[in-house]
C-alpha cells in the first residue's frame, strides 16, 4: 500500500484477511473534511456559524451537496468548541482544503473580532509567610513541644 506521503507499507496477507483496511479512494474519491475550531467564551455563536459556513461555501473544492454544516461540539475548558464539516469530490486534497479553510477562518475571525483563545489556567499560590508560621508535628521546635 502506498501512503499519501508516498511511502510503501507492506502488509502481510494474514493481516489483510483478519483486519479492516481503510481505502480512501476505492469506491470513489469523495470524502468528508472536519475542521475543529474553538472560540472565546462570550463570542457570538451565530456569527461563528455564519463565518464557518461562508468560508466552506466559498472554497471551490468544497461540494455544494451535501451542504457544509457546523456543529457546536462542546463548552470546553477554555473555549466554545465548533466543528465545520464539509465534503470534497477528491479526498486526496482534503488536507490542503482543510488548511485553506483554516487560513480563511482565521482571517475572517480577525476581521470580525472573533477571538480564538489559548488554554488558560488559574493558579493560586499560598502565602509563603503564612505557611511558614504554621507549626507541624514533624517540627517539634515549631509545634511548641517541650524538651522535658
Short mmCIF file of C-alpha atoms in Angstrom, two decimals:
data_model
loop_
_atom_site.label_atom_id
_atom_site.label_comp_id
_atom_site.label_asym_id
_atom_site.label_seq_id
_atom_site.Cartn_x
_atom_site.Cartn_y
_atom_site.Cartn_z
CA UNK A 1 0.00 0.00 0.00
CA UNK A 2 1.31 3.46 -0.80
CA UNK A 3 0.59 6.20 1.75
CA UNK A 4 -0.20 9.83 0.96
CA UNK A 5 3.44 10.57 1.80
CA UNK A 6 4.35 8.09 -0.98
CA UNK A 7 5.80 5.59 1.48
CA UNK A 8 5.25 1.89 0.78
CA UNK A 9 3.69 -0.12 3.59
CA UNK A 10 3.90 -3.88 3.27
CA UNK A 11 1.06 -5.70 4.98
CA UNK A 12 1.19 -9.48 5.38
CA UNK A 13 -1.66 -11.38 3.74
CA UNK A 14 -2.75 -12.71 7.14
CA UNK A 15 -3.31 -9.13 8.36
CA UNK A 16 -5.26 -8.23 5.22
CA UNK A 17 -7.57 -11.18 5.79
CA UNK A 18 -8.08 -10.62 9.53
CA UNK A 19 -8.05 -6.81 9.89
CA UNK A 20 -10.04 -3.93 8.49
CA UNK A 21 -8.29 -1.87 5.83
CA UNK A 22 -9.31 1.73 5.11
CA UNK A 23 -9.12 2.70 1.46
CA UNK A 24 -9.98 6.37 0.90
CA UNK A 25 -10.32 6.04 -2.88
CA UNK A 26 -11.64 2.51 -3.52
CA UNK A 27 -15.23 3.34 -4.47
CA UNK A 28 -14.76 6.98 -5.40
CA UNK A 29 -12.76 10.00 -4.30
CA UNK A 30 -15.49 11.80 -2.34
CA UNK A 31 -14.70 12.42 1.30
CA UNK A 32 -15.58 14.48 4.36
CA UNK A 33 -13.42 17.20 5.85
CA UNK A 34 -13.75 18.21 9.51
CA UNK A 35 -12.18 21.39 10.87
CA UNK A 36 -12.33 21.89 14.63
CA UNK A 37 -12.12 25.44 15.99
CA UNK A 38 -12.55 26.94 19.44
CA UNK A 39 -13.69 30.50 20.10
CA UNK A 40 -13.61 32.58 23.25
CA UNK A 41 -16.47 32.41 25.71
CA UNK A 42 -18.78 35.36 25.05
CA UNK A 43 -18.39 35.09 21.26
CA UNK A 44 -21.49 35.45 19.09
CA UNK A 45 -22.15 31.78 18.28
CA UNK A 46 -24.46 32.56 15.37
CA UNK A 47 -21.76 34.77 13.82
CA UNK A 48 -19.26 31.93 14.26
CA UNK A 49 -21.65 29.55 12.45
CA UNK A 50 -22.19 32.07 9.62
CA UNK A 51 -18.45 32.60 9.15
CA UNK A 52 -17.66 28.88 9.12
CA UNK A 53 -20.41 28.15 6.57
CA UNK A 54 -19.42 31.08 4.36
CA UNK A 55 -15.78 30.03 4.31
CA UNK A 56 -16.74 26.48 3.29
CA UNK A 57 -19.21 27.64 0.64
CA UNK A 58 -16.62 29.94 -0.92
CA UNK A 59 -13.97 27.23 -1.35
CA UNK A 60 -14.02 25.91 -4.90
CA UNK A 61 -13.20 22.32 -3.89
CA UNK A 62 -15.93 22.05 -1.25
CA UNK A 63 -19.06 20.40 -2.64
CA UNK A 64 -22.39 22.22 -2.58
CA UNK A 65 -24.12 18.90 -1.86
CA UNK A 66 -24.07 17.51 0.70
CA UNK A 67 -24.10 21.00 2.16
CA UNK A 68 -21.44 22.06 4.65
CA UNK A 69 -22.70 22.21 8.23
CA UNK A 70 -21.49 23.39 11.62
CA UNK A 71 -21.68 21.57 14.93
CA UNK A 72 -21.43 23.31 18.29
CA UNK A 73 -19.49 20.46 19.88
CA UNK A 74 -18.94 21.49 23.47
CA UNK A 75 -18.38 24.05 26.18
CA UNK A 76 -14.64 23.43 26.51
CA UNK A 77 -12.28 24.29 29.33
CA UNK A 78 -11.05 27.43 27.55
CA UNK A 79 -13.30 27.75 24.52
CA UNK A 80 -16.64 27.16 22.85
CA UNK A 81 -15.83 24.24 20.56
CA UNK A 82 -17.20 24.10 17.00
CA UNK A 83 -16.63 21.80 14.06
CA UNK A 84 -17.09 22.66 10.39
CA UNK A 85 -17.93 19.61 8.29
CA UNK A 86 -17.96 19.66 4.53
CA UNK A 87 -17.33 17.32 1.61
CA UNK A 88 -14.95 17.30 -1.32
CA UNK A 89 -15.04 15.48 -4.62
CA UNK A 90 -11.38 14.47 -4.29
CA UNK A 91 -10.31 13.20 -0.87
CA UNK A 92 -6.68 13.28 -1.97
CA UNK A 93 -6.83 17.08 -1.49
CA UNK A 94 -8.57 17.01 1.90
CA UNK A 95 -5.51 18.13 3.89
CA UNK A 96 -4.88 21.07 1.57
CA UNK A 97 -8.57 22.03 1.61
CA UNK A 98 -8.69 21.82 5.42
CA UNK A 99 -5.60 24.04 5.59
CA UNK A 100 -7.17 26.57 3.19
CA UNK A 101 -10.30 26.61 5.33
CA UNK A 102 -8.27 27.25 8.49
CA UNK A 103 -6.43 30.18 6.87
CA UNK A 104 -9.75 31.66 5.73
CA UNK A 105 -11.40 31.12 9.12
CA UNK A 106 -8.51 32.84 10.89
CA UNK A 107 -8.69 35.81 8.51
CA UNK A 108 -12.48 36.16 8.94
CA UNK A 109 -12.26 35.86 12.70
CA UNK A 110 -9.64 38.63 12.75
CA UNK A 111 -11.83 40.84 10.52
CA UNK A 112 -14.90 40.35 12.73
CA UNK A 113 -13.17 40.33 16.12
CA UNK A 114 -13.94 36.70 16.95
CA UNK A 115 -11.19 35.51 19.26
CA UNK A 116 -9.53 32.10 19.21
CA UNK A 117 -8.42 31.65 22.83
CA UNK A 118 -5.43 29.81 24.16
CA UNK A 119 -5.73 27.44 27.13
CA UNK A 120 -5.60 29.29 30.43
CA UNK A 121 -5.16 28.07 33.98
CA UNK A 122 -5.63 29.97 37.22
CA UNK A 123 -3.03 29.07 39.84
CA UNK A 124 -3.46 30.18 43.46
CA UNK A 125 -0.17 30.45 45.35
CA UNK A 126 -0.09 30.00 49.10
CA UNK A 127 1.26 32.97 51.06
CA UNK A 128 4.84 31.97 51.99
CA UNK A 129 4.79 33.93 55.28
CA UNK A 130 1.52 32.36 56.38
CA UNK A 131 2.60 28.81 55.56
CA UNK A 132 5.97 29.28 57.37
CA UNK A 133 4.17 30.25 60.60
CA UNK A 134 2.04 27.09 60.73
CA UNK A 135 3.61 24.55 63.16
CA UNK A 136 3.78 20.91 62.16
CA UNK A 137 4.13 17.72 64.18
CA UNK A 138 7.32 16.89 62.30
CA UNK A 139 9.00 20.07 63.61
CA UNK A 140 8.91 19.95 67.45
CA UNK A 141 10.57 23.37 67.79
CA UNK A 142 7.80 24.97 65.81
CA UNK A 143 4.99 22.90 67.25
CA UNK A 144 5.66 24.23 70.74
CA UNK A 145 6.58 20.78 72.14
CA UNK A 146 8.58 20.80 75.35
CA UNK A 147 12.02 19.22 75.54
CA UNK A 148 11.27 17.86 79.05
#
